[in-house]
Amino acid sequence: MMLIGVNRSPYTRRVAITLQAYDVAFEQRDLSGFADRAEVRASNPLGRIPALVLDSGETLIDSGAIVDHLDETYGGDRPLTPAAGADRRAVLKVAALMMGACDKGLQAAYTRNHTPAEKIHQPWIDDCNAQVTNALAAVDAMIDPSAPYLLLGRLTQADIAAFVAERLARGIGLDTDAAMPRLRTLTRKLATEFPFSSTEPPAT
Ligand SMILES: N[C@@H](CCC(=O)N[C@@H](CS)C(=O)NCC(=O)O)C(=O)O
């Protein structure tokens, strides 16, 4: 199995953490959606990372679809996304909030990085960043500081999505220690666990 993408990408790292959590062997090609356009587009016509090439040769795209496949294939009776019911809805809601926060944070960053300076519309960037902040604050408010994980007393896709979103938020300058202290405490703890520590991207 080959994971295409760099772990700097919250979407790629979400998949890498999931593979490690399930103890699935995989190789990784550290390709970036922007620096390695042609190679990424050869795996995903949309030109985005991550893609996951299965041993059968089939290629999956989009982190949500990929983790869904991994949950189904390797999750057994305790998948990282519960199979049904209220627990499933709760995990999917946190994942949607957190991956949506990643989308908004990256929209702001792409606007800054890919738009001529005179065309940058700061209110749009501010609004994206406000959406990131609100989503993270909503998840922060769900956290019981005495619980080991965000939901269900065990590691789920909610923790993985919250981890990558909080990391992205810090990367774009949000002070999560001050604004989301419970979430930050959780991500500090998760960072010591193998699926998270082993997927830490190199410092740039
Ligand atoms: N919804 C997608 C988003 C993937 C995504 O936006 N990846 C970024 C890297 S962080 C990318 O490849 N961007 C290049 C582009 O959009 O052209 C997922 O969950 O996998």
Short mmCIF file of N, CA, C and O and ligand atoms in Angstrom, two decimals, residues 9-11 14 33-34 37 41 46-50 61-64 99 103 106 110, ligand 1:
data_model
loop_
_atom_site.label_atom_id
_atom_site.label_comp_id
_atom_site.label_asym_id
_atom_site.label_seq_id
_atom_site.Cartn_x
_atom_site.Cartn_y
_atom_site.Cartn_z
N SER A 9 0.49 18.06 5.20
CA SER A 9 -0.92 18.20 4.85
C SER A 9 -1.76 17.54 5.93
O SER A 9 -1.58 16.36 6.24
N PRO A 10 -2.71 18.28 6.52
CA PRO A 10 -3.53 17.66 7.57
C PRO A 10 -4.33 16.47 7.05
O PRO A 10 -4.58 15.52 7.78
N TYR A 11 -4.69 16.52 5.77
CA TYR A 11 -5.49 15.43 5.20
C TYR A 11 -4.64 14.17 5.05
O TYR A 11 -5.08 13.07 5.35
N ARG A 14 -3.87 12.76 8.49
CA ARG A 14 -5.04 12.05 9.04
C ARG A 14 -5.03 10.58 8.58
O ARG A 14 -5.30 9.67 9.36
N GLY A 33 1.03 18.77 -3.18
CA GLY A 33 0.04 19.12 -4.20
C GLY A 33 0.52 20.24 -5.11
O GLY A 33 0.11 20.33 -6.27
N PHE A 34 1.39 21.11 -4.62
CA PHE A 34 1.83 22.26 -5.42
C PHE A 34 3.21 22.02 -6.04
O PHE A 34 3.41 22.28 -7.22
N ARG A 37 3.15 18.78 -8.87
CA ARG A 37 1.84 18.73 -9.53
C ARG A 37 1.68 17.53 -10.45
O ARG A 37 0.67 16.82 -10.37
N ARG A 41 -0.96 14.55 -9.90
CA ARG A 41 -2.08 14.42 -10.85
C ARG A 41 -2.10 13.04 -11.51
O ARG A 41 -3.16 12.59 -11.96
N LEU A 46 -7.55 15.18 -9.77
CA LEU A 46 -7.90 16.46 -9.14
C LEU A 46 -6.66 17.19 -8.64
O LEU A 46 -6.70 18.39 -8.35
N GLY A 47 -5.55 16.47 -8.54
CA GLY A 47 -4.28 17.11 -8.17
C GLY A 47 -4.16 17.40 -6.69
O GLY A 47 -3.45 18.32 -6.29
N ARG A 48 -4.85 16.61 -5.88
CA ARG A 48 -4.76 16.83 -4.44
C ARG A 48 -4.17 15.62 -3.74
O ARG A 48 -4.37 14.48 -4.17
N ILE A 49 -3.52 15.90 -2.62
CA ILE A 49 -3.09 14.84 -1.71
C ILE A 49 -4.07 14.84 -0.54
O ILE A 49 -4.63 15.91 -0.23
N PRO A 50 -4.29 13.66 0.07
CA PRO A 50 -3.67 12.37 -0.17
C PRO A 50 -4.38 11.55 -1.23
O PRO A 50 -5.53 11.79 -1.56
N ILE A 61 -9.01 8.32 -3.31
CA ILE A 61 -8.69 9.73 -3.10
C ILE A 61 -9.63 10.33 -2.06
O ILE A 61 -10.71 9.79 -1.82
N ASP A 62 -9.20 11.42 -1.47
CA ASP A 62 -9.93 12.20 -0.46
C ASP A 62 -9.82 11.49 0.90
O ASP A 62 -10.21 10.33 1.05
N SER A 63 -9.31 12.25 1.89
CA SER A 63 -9.02 11.62 3.19
C SER A 63 -10.26 10.99 3.81
O SER A 63 -10.17 9.95 4.45
N GLY A 64 -11.43 11.62 3.62
CA GLY A 64 -12.64 11.06 4.23
C GLY A 64 -12.98 9.70 3.65
O GLY A 64 -13.31 8.75 4.38
N MET A 99 -12.28 18.84 9.85
CA MET A 99 -11.75 18.84 8.49
C MET A 99 -12.26 20.07 7.75
O MET A 99 -11.56 20.63 6.89
N ASP A 103 -10.15 22.99 5.84
CA ASP A 103 -10.47 23.57 4.53
C ASP A 103 -10.42 25.10 4.60
O ASP A 103 -9.86 25.76 3.72
N LEU A 106 -6.89 26.50 5.10
CA LEU A 106 -6.09 26.43 3.88
C LEU A 106 -6.59 27.42 2.83
O LEU A 106 -5.79 27.97 2.07
N TYR A 110 -4.11 29.76 1.06
CA TYR A 110 -3.97 29.77 -0.40
C TYR A 110 -4.20 31.19 -0.93
O TYR A 110 -3.53 31.62 -1.87
N1 LIG B 1 -11.04 17.09 0.82
C1 LIG B 1 -9.68 16.70 0.51
C2 LIG B 1 -8.77 17.91 0.61
C3 LIG B 1 -7.35 17.58 0.15
C4 LIG B 1 -6.52 18.85 -0.05
O1 LIG B 1 -7.03 19.96 -0.17
N2 LIG B 1 -5.18 18.67 -0.08
C5 LIG B 1 -4.29 19.78 -0.30
C6 LIG B 1 -3.00 19.63 0.50
S1 LIG B 1 -3.20 20.05 2.17
C7 LIG B 1 -3.88 19.81 -1.75
O2 LIG B 1 -3.49 18.80 -2.30
N3 LIG B 1 -3.97 20.99 -2.37
C8 LIG B 1 -3.58 21.20 -3.72
C9 LIG B 1 -4.69 21.80 -4.52
O3 LIG B 1 -5.83 21.89 -4.03
O4 LIG B 1 -4.41 22.17 -5.66
C10 LIG B 1 -9.26 15.58 1.46
O5 LIG B 1 -9.85 15.44 2.53
O6 LIG B 1 -8.37 14.78 1.11
#
